[in-house]
Amino acid sequence: MIITQLIESLSDRAVITTLTSSSVIVYDQNELKLYVGFTNNRDNVEYTKEVIILLSTEIPQNTEIRDICISKNGNYVILEGPRSIFVIRIGTELLFGIAERLPSECFCECYPLHDSLLLQNPGLSVVKTRLLSEKCEEKNIIAAVLYSDNCIRFYNLDKKFDSLLLSVDFRSFLHWGNEENVANNTFGLQKNLVSFDLIPPQPKSSHFSLLVVDSDAEFYASFVHFSCFKEGISPRVHRLEIIDGLPCDPLDLQFIKTSNPRIASIFVLVSGGGILSHLVVFSNEFGEFQLLVNDQIRLPKSAGDPKITKNQVKKLNVNRYEVATSSCLYSVNISPWFDTLTSNSSGSNLNQDSRVFELVNAIGPSNELSNQKRNKWTGARSLQAFSVQLTQASISSEEEDQTLPEPEDVMHLVILENENGQPIHLFNVTTFDSITLESETKPPSISQTNEKKLVNNLEQILSSLKPLSACVISDKISCEEAVDCALKFFEAVDERLKVHSALAQGFIDKCLALSSNAKSLDEKQQSVDQRLVEETSAVEELKSKMYSTKARMEASRKGINVLFHRVDENVPLSDNEVRIFERLKEHQKMLSDMSILVPKMTLDSNELNRMAEVLLKKRGAVEESNKFSAVEKNSVEIESLEARETKLSHDIEVFTS
């Protein structure tokens, strides 16, 4: 079924998000529906199955739902509203079943979450809801909800009743006066919590972390141990140091999944005016946190504030995220500087910035969207966006000739409103390389549709042309009638020639387009061949290194066997061997310490450099030498540490050889 019918049936209060990597869940007009199996057949986007989810507990008609939260596996769905939260348990047949075999209706359990709290407090409202991506020790799904009373409450979603586990109160950190119920900042304005997010626990860990931001861009952090849920003891909250340069109008705080979460945790702070700030959070085993700002991005101006979109495609959630404004959908990739941060290489440079890609632009030229003016975006409706993974569709003859495996395609679809107040959609299909994880955006499918329609129209026009009627001139008609008949025939021939000329020009343009596409395909094939040659040479080089490493390993194994043999025979070690072992232990300890200190000191130097630039703009360039003295000192220390690390590595190689 065509997705256009789905878009046209939505109301202005519809909420859309992805349930799995290839399915979309929609709440609209007090109904919850699931759409599975999205394909792109060059004409339009289609979905295979529509499933109506019947809830055990009906949601009231006037209930406002503004967001949908999905658990990691998709088995729990939370409908969040200002005055209500509903938890829905999704069956496994909807998550892992084949789209064609799914029923048209499916029954799921639904229950409100802590509705007694909202009923007893009419002025209380829900601010933000988060789900812990990893399960706790008892394999429970934990949900955290921030309320307008500046308290974060944790719930066990496996329990329908008495699900409240813990409540963390931040009111003592927010108020400055004697009134405990009113929180004011230094300007006397009301101060409250804006957003928060959770750092998932590491494997075999007994705690997870919590980071909160208030309306003045001040941060609070805490270690939440799983034992706090059993004992009901609130964890200790730390107020982090104020960071200069951050905007004072934060909107949202989001945790970013990275390829190496053991080094540091990365957050993105969304502020008004389209500013994205990437924060690096370091924590130790004592519950102490250190917060640094790596870089800031300002998105183009738009009518509304930016909003981070949710998706379940794994390749879109590691070292990258998607953010939508009222006019565009962007993809932000933090891999350039995060890979440098975690590489621990001596020649690393942390001054690299994040990369931003424009996936969909809703205010592009109108002729690319449609030839009709009614499809022009007006900005009257907030842009909604989601990304789903496309399934295999019909393949053209040109694509069938390729022997390489097809890359995975992801569709980025946005919903907007035209001048007539009706919803329309625009989408791009992005191909992600499975090796480099780089994205290549294909042309919008609307232009592909127009091109195919043009070819079909040319063929239809050519097939609809009928032979011209013959011009018969006999002796029975007058000379004037014969001349008129001949003129009409010549005019018909002239019109037919014009039509044939236009058709020929259209086919010529199509041939030129096919020729250009063939050239681009040839260039891509050459690039793929070149990459295969490079990968082959790299594999051969790795093989040679593997053989050399194997030889060194055999030599080390022989030395270890000799040592074990001497130990087994109770032969005491010589003084030289004892000194070697002690020296190796010292080198190992120093290397482990420096592997932690080097990236931290590098980030400290970058932070000092940024602070020096801020102070330079405020006070002038008179004290430039004094401001950069700390940075130069840190750079000298880093160079000395790198030299010591190189020397230690060389000594270890000498000792082990």
Short mmCIF file of N, CA, C and O in Angstrom, two decimals, residues 465-561:
data_model
loop_
_atom_site.label_atom_id
_atom_site.label_comp_id
_atom_site.label_asym_id
_atom_site.label_seq_id
_atom_site.Cartn_x
_atom_site.Cartn_y
_atom_site.Cartn_z
N LEU A 465 -0.18 7.70 -31.50
CA LEU A 465 -0.20 8.39 -32.80
C LEU A 465 -0.80 7.48 -33.87
O LEU A 465 -0.37 6.34 -34.03
N LYS A 466 -1.79 7.97 -34.54
CA LYS A 466 -2.44 7.21 -35.62
C LYS A 466 -1.97 7.72 -36.97
O LYS A 466 -1.56 8.87 -37.11
N PRO A 467 -2.04 6.87 -38.01
CA PRO A 467 -1.63 7.33 -39.35
C PRO A 467 -2.50 8.49 -39.83
O PRO A 467 -3.70 8.58 -39.52
N LEU A 468 -1.89 9.38 -40.59
CA LEU A 468 -2.63 10.52 -41.14
C LEU A 468 -3.60 10.03 -42.22
O LEU A 468 -3.30 9.09 -42.97
N SER A 469 -4.71 10.67 -42.24
CA SER A 469 -5.68 10.34 -43.29
C SER A 469 -5.16 10.81 -44.65
O SER A 469 -4.52 11.87 -44.76
N ALA A 470 -5.42 10.01 -45.68
CA ALA A 470 -4.90 10.32 -47.02
C ALA A 470 -5.60 11.55 -47.61
O ALA A 470 -6.77 11.82 -47.34
N CYS A 471 -4.85 12.28 -48.40
CA CYS A 471 -5.38 13.46 -49.10
C CYS A 471 -5.71 13.03 -50.55
O CYS A 471 -4.81 12.83 -51.38
N VAL A 472 -6.99 12.89 -50.82
CA VAL A 472 -7.44 12.41 -52.14
C VAL A 472 -8.03 13.60 -52.92
O VAL A 472 -8.95 14.27 -52.44
N ILE A 473 -7.46 13.86 -54.06
CA ILE A 473 -7.93 14.95 -54.93
C ILE A 473 -8.42 14.32 -56.24
O ILE A 473 -7.64 13.65 -56.94
N SER A 474 -9.68 14.48 -56.54
CA SER A 474 -10.28 13.90 -57.76
C SER A 474 -10.84 15.00 -58.66
O SER A 474 -10.85 16.19 -58.30
N ASP A 475 -11.28 14.57 -59.82
CA ASP A 475 -11.84 15.53 -60.78
C ASP A 475 -13.23 16.00 -60.40
O ASP A 475 -13.76 16.95 -61.00
N LYS A 476 -13.83 15.35 -59.37
CA LYS A 476 -15.20 15.69 -59.01
C LYS A 476 -15.28 16.94 -58.14
O LYS A 476 -16.36 17.48 -57.94
N ILE A 477 -14.14 17.37 -57.54
CA ILE A 477 -14.17 18.56 -56.69
C ILE A 477 -13.56 19.71 -57.44
O ILE A 477 -12.79 19.54 -58.40
N SER A 478 -13.87 20.90 -56.95
CA SER A 478 -13.36 22.10 -57.61
C SER A 478 -11.90 22.32 -57.26
O SER A 478 -11.34 21.69 -56.37
N CYS A 479 -11.33 23.26 -57.95
CA CYS A 479 -9.91 23.58 -57.73
C CYS A 479 -9.69 24.19 -56.35
O CYS A 479 -8.70 23.89 -55.68
N GLU A 480 -10.62 25.06 -55.90
CA GLU A 480 -10.46 25.68 -54.58
C GLU A 480 -10.55 24.64 -53.47
O GLU A 480 -9.78 24.67 -52.50
N GLU A 481 -11.49 23.70 -53.60
CA GLU A 481 -11.60 22.65 -52.60
C GLU A 481 -10.36 21.76 -52.58
O GLU A 481 -9.91 21.30 -51.52
N ALA A 482 -9.80 21.50 -53.75
CA ALA A 482 -8.58 20.70 -53.81
C ALA A 482 -7.42 21.41 -53.11
O ALA A 482 -6.62 20.79 -52.40
N VAL A 483 -7.33 22.75 -53.35
CA VAL A 483 -6.26 23.51 -52.69
C VAL A 483 -6.44 23.50 -51.17
O VAL A 483 -5.48 23.34 -50.40
N ASP A 484 -7.68 23.68 -50.68
CA ASP A 484 -7.94 23.65 -49.24
C ASP A 484 -7.61 22.28 -48.63
O ASP A 484 -7.03 22.19 -47.54
N CYS A 485 -7.97 21.24 -49.34
CA CYS A 485 -7.66 19.89 -48.85
C CYS A 485 -6.16 19.66 -48.76
O CYS A 485 -5.65 19.08 -47.80
N ALA A 486 -5.43 20.15 -49.77
CA ALA A 486 -3.97 19.99 -49.74
C ALA A 486 -3.34 20.80 -48.60
O ALA A 486 -2.41 20.33 -47.93
N LEU A 487 -3.87 22.04 -48.39
CA LEU A 487 -3.32 22.86 -47.30
C LEU A 487 -3.56 22.21 -45.94
O LEU A 487 -2.68 22.21 -45.06
N LYS A 488 -4.76 21.65 -45.74
CA LYS A 488 -5.04 20.97 -44.48
C LYS A 488 -4.13 19.75 -44.29
O LYS A 488 -3.65 19.47 -43.19
N PHE A 489 -3.87 19.03 -45.37
CA PHE A 489 -2.98 17.88 -45.26
C PHE A 489 -1.55 18.32 -44.90
O PHE A 489 -0.89 17.69 -44.07
N PHE A 490 -1.09 19.43 -45.54
CA PHE A 490 0.25 19.93 -45.24
C PHE A 490 0.34 20.40 -43.78
O PHE A 490 1.37 20.21 -43.10
N GLU A 491 -0.73 21.04 -43.27
CA GLU A 491 -0.73 21.48 -41.87
C GLU A 491 -0.69 20.28 -40.92
O GLU A 491 0.02 20.29 -39.90
N ALA A 492 -1.44 19.23 -41.24
CA ALA A 492 -1.42 18.03 -40.40
C ALA A 492 -0.04 17.38 -40.41
O ALA A 492 0.46 16.91 -39.38
N VAL A 493 0.60 17.36 -41.61
CA VAL A 493 1.96 16.81 -41.70
C VAL A 493 2.93 17.65 -40.87
O VAL A 493 3.82 17.12 -40.19
N ASP A 494 2.75 18.99 -40.92
CA ASP A 494 3.63 19.87 -40.15
C ASP A 494 3.47 19.63 -38.64
O ASP A 494 4.46 19.56 -37.89
N GLU A 495 2.22 19.49 -38.19
CA GLU A 495 1.98 19.21 -36.77
C GLU A 495 2.58 17.87 -36.37
O GLU A 495 3.17 17.72 -35.29
N ARG A 496 2.42 16.87 -37.24
CA ARG A 496 2.98 15.56 -36.94
C ARG A 496 4.52 15.62 -36.86
O ARG A 496 5.14 14.96 -36.01
N LEU A 497 5.13 16.42 -37.74
CA LEU A 497 6.60 16.57 -37.69
C LEU A 497 7.04 17.22 -36.38
O LEU A 497 8.07 16.84 -35.80
N LYS A 498 6.26 18.20 -35.91
CA LYS A 498 6.60 18.84 -34.64
C LYS A 498 6.50 17.85 -33.48
O LYS A 498 7.36 17.81 -32.59
N VAL A 499 5.44 17.03 -33.51
CA VAL A 499 5.29 16.02 -32.46
C VAL A 499 6.44 15.03 -32.49
O VAL A 499 7.03 14.67 -31.46
N HIS A 500 6.80 14.54 -33.70
CA HIS A 500 7.92 13.62 -33.82
C HIS A 500 9.23 14.26 -33.36
O HIS A 500 10.09 13.59 -32.76
N SER A 501 9.40 15.55 -33.67
CA SER A 501 10.62 16.24 -33.24
C SER A 501 10.69 16.32 -31.72
O SER A 501 11.75 16.09 -31.12
N ALA A 502 9.56 16.63 -31.08
CA ALA A 502 9.54 16.69 -29.62
C ALA A 502 9.81 15.32 -29.01
O ALA A 502 10.55 15.18 -28.02
N LEU A 503 9.20 14.28 -29.58
CA LEU A 503 9.45 12.92 -29.08
C LEU A 503 10.91 12.52 -29.26
O LEU A 503 11.52 11.90 -28.37
N ALA A 504 11.47 12.85 -30.42
CA ALA A 504 12.87 12.52 -30.66
C ALA A 504 13.78 13.24 -29.66
O ALA A 504 14.74 12.65 -29.14
N GLN A 505 13.46 14.52 -29.37
CA GLN A 505 14.26 15.26 -28.39
C GLN A 505 14.15 14.64 -27.00
O GLN A 505 15.13 14.55 -26.25
N GLY A 506 12.94 14.20 -26.66
CA GLY A 506 12.76 13.55 -25.37
C GLY A 506 13.54 12.25 -25.26
O GLY A 506 14.18 11.98 -24.23
N PHE A 507 13.52 11.44 -26.30
CA PHE A 507 14.29 10.20 -26.28
C PHE A 507 15.78 10.47 -26.28
O PHE A 507 16.56 9.73 -25.66
N ILE A 508 16.21 11.53 -26.96
CA ILE A 508 17.64 11.89 -26.95
C ILE A 508 18.07 12.29 -25.53
O ILE A 508 19.15 11.89 -25.05
N ASP A 509 17.22 13.09 -24.85
CA ASP A 509 17.54 13.48 -23.47
C ASP A 509 17.62 12.25 -22.56
O ASP A 509 18.49 12.17 -21.68
N LYS A 510 16.70 11.31 -22.78
CA LYS A 510 16.73 10.10 -21.97
C LYS A 510 18.00 9.28 -22.24
O LYS A 510 18.62 8.75 -21.32
N CYS A 511 18.40 9.21 -23.51
CA CYS A 511 19.64 8.49 -23.85
C CYS A 511 20.86 9.16 -23.22
O CYS A 511 21.77 8.48 -22.73
N LEU A 512 20.86 10.50 -23.22
CA LEU A 512 21.97 11.21 -22.58
C LEU A 512 22.01 10.95 -21.08
O LEU A 512 23.08 10.78 -20.49
N ALA A 513 20.83 10.92 -20.47
CA ALA A 513 20.78 10.62 -19.04
C ALA A 513 21.28 9.21 -18.76
O ALA A 513 22.02 8.98 -17.79
N LEU A 514 20.88 8.25 -19.59
CA LEU A 514 21.36 6.88 -19.41
C LEU A 514 22.86 6.79 -19.61
O LEU A 514 23.56 6.03 -18.93
N SER A 515 23.36 7.58 -20.57
CA SER A 515 24.80 7.58 -20.81
C SER A 515 25.56 8.13 -19.62
O SER A 515 26.59 7.58 -19.20
N SER A 516 25.06 9.23 -19.04
CA SER A 516 25.71 9.78 -17.85
C SER A 516 25.64 8.82 -16.68
O SER A 516 26.60 8.68 -15.91
N ASN A 517 24.49 8.13 -16.55
CA ASN A 517 24.38 7.14 -15.47
C ASN A 517 25.35 5.99 -15.69
O ASN A 517 25.94 5.47 -14.73
N ALA A 518 25.53 5.60 -16.96
CA ALA A 518 26.49 4.52 -17.24
C ALA A 518 27.91 4.95 -16.89
O ALA A 518 28.70 4.17 -16.35
N LYS A 519 28.24 6.24 -17.18
CA LYS A 519 29.58 6.73 -16.83
C LYS A 519 29.78 6.74 -15.32
O LYS A 519 30.84 6.36 -14.82
N SER A 520 28.76 7.20 -14.60
CA SER A 520 28.88 7.22 -13.13
C SER A 520 29.01 5.81 -12.57
O SER A 520 29.79 5.57 -11.63
N LEU A 521 28.25 4.86 -13.15
CA LEU A 521 28.38 3.47 -12.69
C LEU A 521 29.76 2.92 -12.99
O LEU A 521 30.33 2.15 -12.19
N ASP A 522 30.33 3.31 -14.15
CA ASP A 522 31.68 2.86 -14.49
C ASP A 522 32.69 3.43 -13.50
O ASP A 522 33.60 2.72 -13.05
N GLU A 523 32.52 4.71 -13.12
CA GLU A 523 33.43 5.31 -12.15
C GLU A 523 33.31 4.62 -10.79
O GLU A 523 34.31 4.38 -10.11
N LYS A 524 32.07 4.31 -10.40
CA LYS A 524 31.89 3.61 -9.12
C LYS A 524 32.53 2.23 -9.17
O LYS A 524 33.14 1.78 -8.19
N GLN A 525 32.40 1.54 -10.31
CA GLN A 525 33.01 0.22 -10.45
C GLN A 525 34.53 0.31 -10.34
O GLN A 525 35.17 -0.53 -9.70
N GLN A 526 35.11 1.34 -10.96
CA GLN A 526 36.55 1.53 -10.87
C GLN A 526 36.98 1.82 -9.44
O GLN A 526 38.01 1.31 -8.98
N SER A 527 36.19 2.65 -8.73
CA SER A 527 36.53 2.95 -7.34
C SER A 527 36.43 1.69 -6.48
O SER A 527 37.26 1.47 -5.59
N VAL A 528 35.43 0.86 -6.76
CA VAL A 528 35.29 -0.39 -6.01
C VAL A 528 36.47 -1.32 -6.29
O VAL A 528 37.02 -1.96 -5.39
N ASP A 529 36.87 -1.40 -7.57
CA ASP A 529 38.03 -2.23 -7.91
C ASP A 529 39.29 -1.72 -7.22
O ASP A 529 40.10 -2.51 -6.71
N GLN A 530 39.46 -0.39 -7.21
CA GLN A 530 40.63 0.17 -6.54
C GLN A 530 40.61 -0.13 -5.05
O GLN A 530 41.65 -0.45 -4.44
N ARG A 531 39.42 -0.05 -4.45
CA ARG A 531 39.32 -0.35 -3.03
C ARG A 531 39.63 -1.82 -2.77
O ARG A 531 40.26 -2.17 -1.76
N LEU A 532 39.19 -2.71 -3.68
CA LEU A 532 39.50 -4.14 -3.51
C LEU A 532 41.01 -4.38 -3.59
O LEU A 532 41.57 -5.19 -2.82
N VAL A 533 41.68 -3.67 -4.50
CA VAL A 533 43.13 -3.82 -4.60
C VAL A 533 43.81 -3.35 -3.32
O VAL A 533 44.72 -4.00 -2.79
N GLU A 534 43.34 -2.20 -2.79
CA GLU A 534 43.92 -1.69 -1.56
C GLU A 534 43.67 -2.64 -0.39
O GLU A 534 44.56 -2.88 0.44
N GLU A 535 42.44 -3.18 -0.32
CA GLU A 535 42.15 -4.11 0.76
C GLU A 535 42.97 -5.38 0.64
O GLU A 535 43.42 -5.95 1.64
N THR A 536 43.20 -5.84 -0.59
CA THR A 536 44.01 -7.04 -0.80
C THR A 536 45.45 -6.80 -0.34
O THR A 536 46.05 -7.65 0.33
N SER A 537 46.02 -5.65 -0.72
CA SER A 537 47.38 -5.34 -0.27
C SER A 537 47.44 -5.20 1.25
O SER A 537 48.41 -5.64 1.88
N ALA A 538 46.38 -4.60 1.84
CA ALA A 538 46.35 -4.48 3.30
C ALA A 538 46.29 -5.85 3.97
O ALA A 538 46.93 -6.08 5.00
N VAL A 539 45.51 -6.76 3.38
CA VAL A 539 45.43 -8.12 3.93
C VAL A 539 46.78 -8.82 3.85
O VAL A 539 47.21 -9.51 4.79
N GLU A 540 47.48 -8.65 2.73
CA GLU A 540 48.80 -9.27 2.60
C GLU A 540 49.77 -8.69 3.62
O GLU A 540 50.58 -9.42 4.22
N GLU A 541 49.69 -7.39 3.83
CA GLU A 541 50.56 -6.76 4.82
C GLU A 541 50.25 -7.28 6.22
O GLU A 541 51.16 -7.54 7.03
N LEU A 542 48.96 -7.43 6.52
CA LEU A 542 48.58 -7.97 7.82
C LEU A 542 49.06 -9.41 7.99
O LEU A 542 49.43 -9.83 9.10
N LYS A 543 49.04 -10.16 6.89
CA LYS A 543 49.54 -11.54 6.97
C LYS A 543 51.02 -11.56 7.32
O LYS A 543 51.46 -12.36 8.16
N SER A 544 51.79 -10.70 6.67
CA SER A 544 53.22 -10.66 6.97
C SER A 544 53.47 -10.24 8.42
O SER A 544 54.32 -10.81 9.11
N LYS A 545 52.69 -9.24 8.89
CA LYS A 545 52.84 -8.84 10.29
C LYS A 545 52.42 -9.98 11.23
O LYS A 545 53.02 -10.16 12.30
N MET A 546 51.41 -10.73 10.82
CA MET A 546 50.95 -11.84 11.66
C MET A 546 52.04 -12.90 11.78
O MET A 546 52.28 -13.44 12.86
N TYR A 547 52.70 -13.19 10.66
CA TYR A 547 53.78 -14.19 10.70
C TYR A 547 54.94 -13.72 11.57
O TYR A 547 55.52 -14.49 12.34
N SER A 548 55.31 -12.43 11.45
CA SER A 548 56.39 -11.91 12.30
C SER A 548 55.99 -11.93 13.77
O SER A 548 56.79 -12.27 14.65
N THR A 549 54.72 -11.57 14.03
CA THR A 549 54.24 -11.63 15.42
C THR A 549 54.23 -13.06 15.94
O THR A 549 54.53 -13.31 17.12
N LYS A 550 53.87 -13.99 15.07
CA LYS A 550 53.87 -15.40 15.48
C LYS A 550 55.27 -15.86 15.83
O LYS A 550 55.46 -16.61 16.82
N ALA A 551 56.26 -15.42 15.05
CA ALA A 551 57.64 -15.80 15.36
C ALA A 551 58.06 -15.22 16.71
O ALA A 551 58.69 -15.91 17.54
N ARG A 552 57.73 -13.93 16.95
CA ARG A 552 58.07 -13.33 18.23
C ARG A 552 57.32 -14.03 19.37
O ARG A 552 57.85 -14.19 20.47
N MET A 553 56.08 -14.44 19.10
CA MET A 553 55.31 -15.13 20.13
C MET A 553 55.95 -16.47 20.49
O MET A 553 56.01 -16.87 21.66
N GLU A 554 56.45 -17.19 19.47
CA GLU A 554 57.11 -18.47 19.74
C GLU A 554 58.37 -18.26 20.57
O GLU A 554 58.67 -19.04 21.49
N ALA A 555 59.12 -17.19 20.24
CA ALA A 555 60.33 -16.91 21.03
C ALA A 555 59.98 -16.57 22.47
O ALA A 555 60.64 -17.03 23.42
N SER A 556 58.92 -15.75 22.65
CA SER A 556 58.50 -15.42 24.02
C SER A 556 58.01 -16.65 24.76
O SER A 556 58.26 -16.81 25.96
N ARG A 557 57.30 -17.53 24.02
CA ARG A 557 56.81 -18.76 24.66
C ARG A 557 57.97 -19.64 25.12
O ARG A 557 57.90 -20.25 26.19
N LYS A 558 59.03 -19.71 24.32
CA LYS A 558 60.20 -20.49 24.73
C LYS A 558 60.81 -19.91 25.99
O LYS A 558 61.18 -20.64 26.91
N GLY A 559 60.93 -18.57 26.03
CA GLY A 559 61.48 -17.96 27.24
C GLY A 559 60.61 -18.20 28.46
O GLY A 559 61.12 -18.45 29.57
N ILE A 560 59.28 -18.15 28.27
CA ILE A 560 58.36 -18.42 29.39
C ILE A 560 58.49 -19.86 29.85
O ILE A 560 58.45 -20.16 31.06
N ASN A 561 58.63 -20.78 28.90
CA ASN A 561 58.80 -22.18 29.27
C ASN A 561 60.07 -22.40 30.08
O ASN A 561 60.09 -23.19 31.04
#
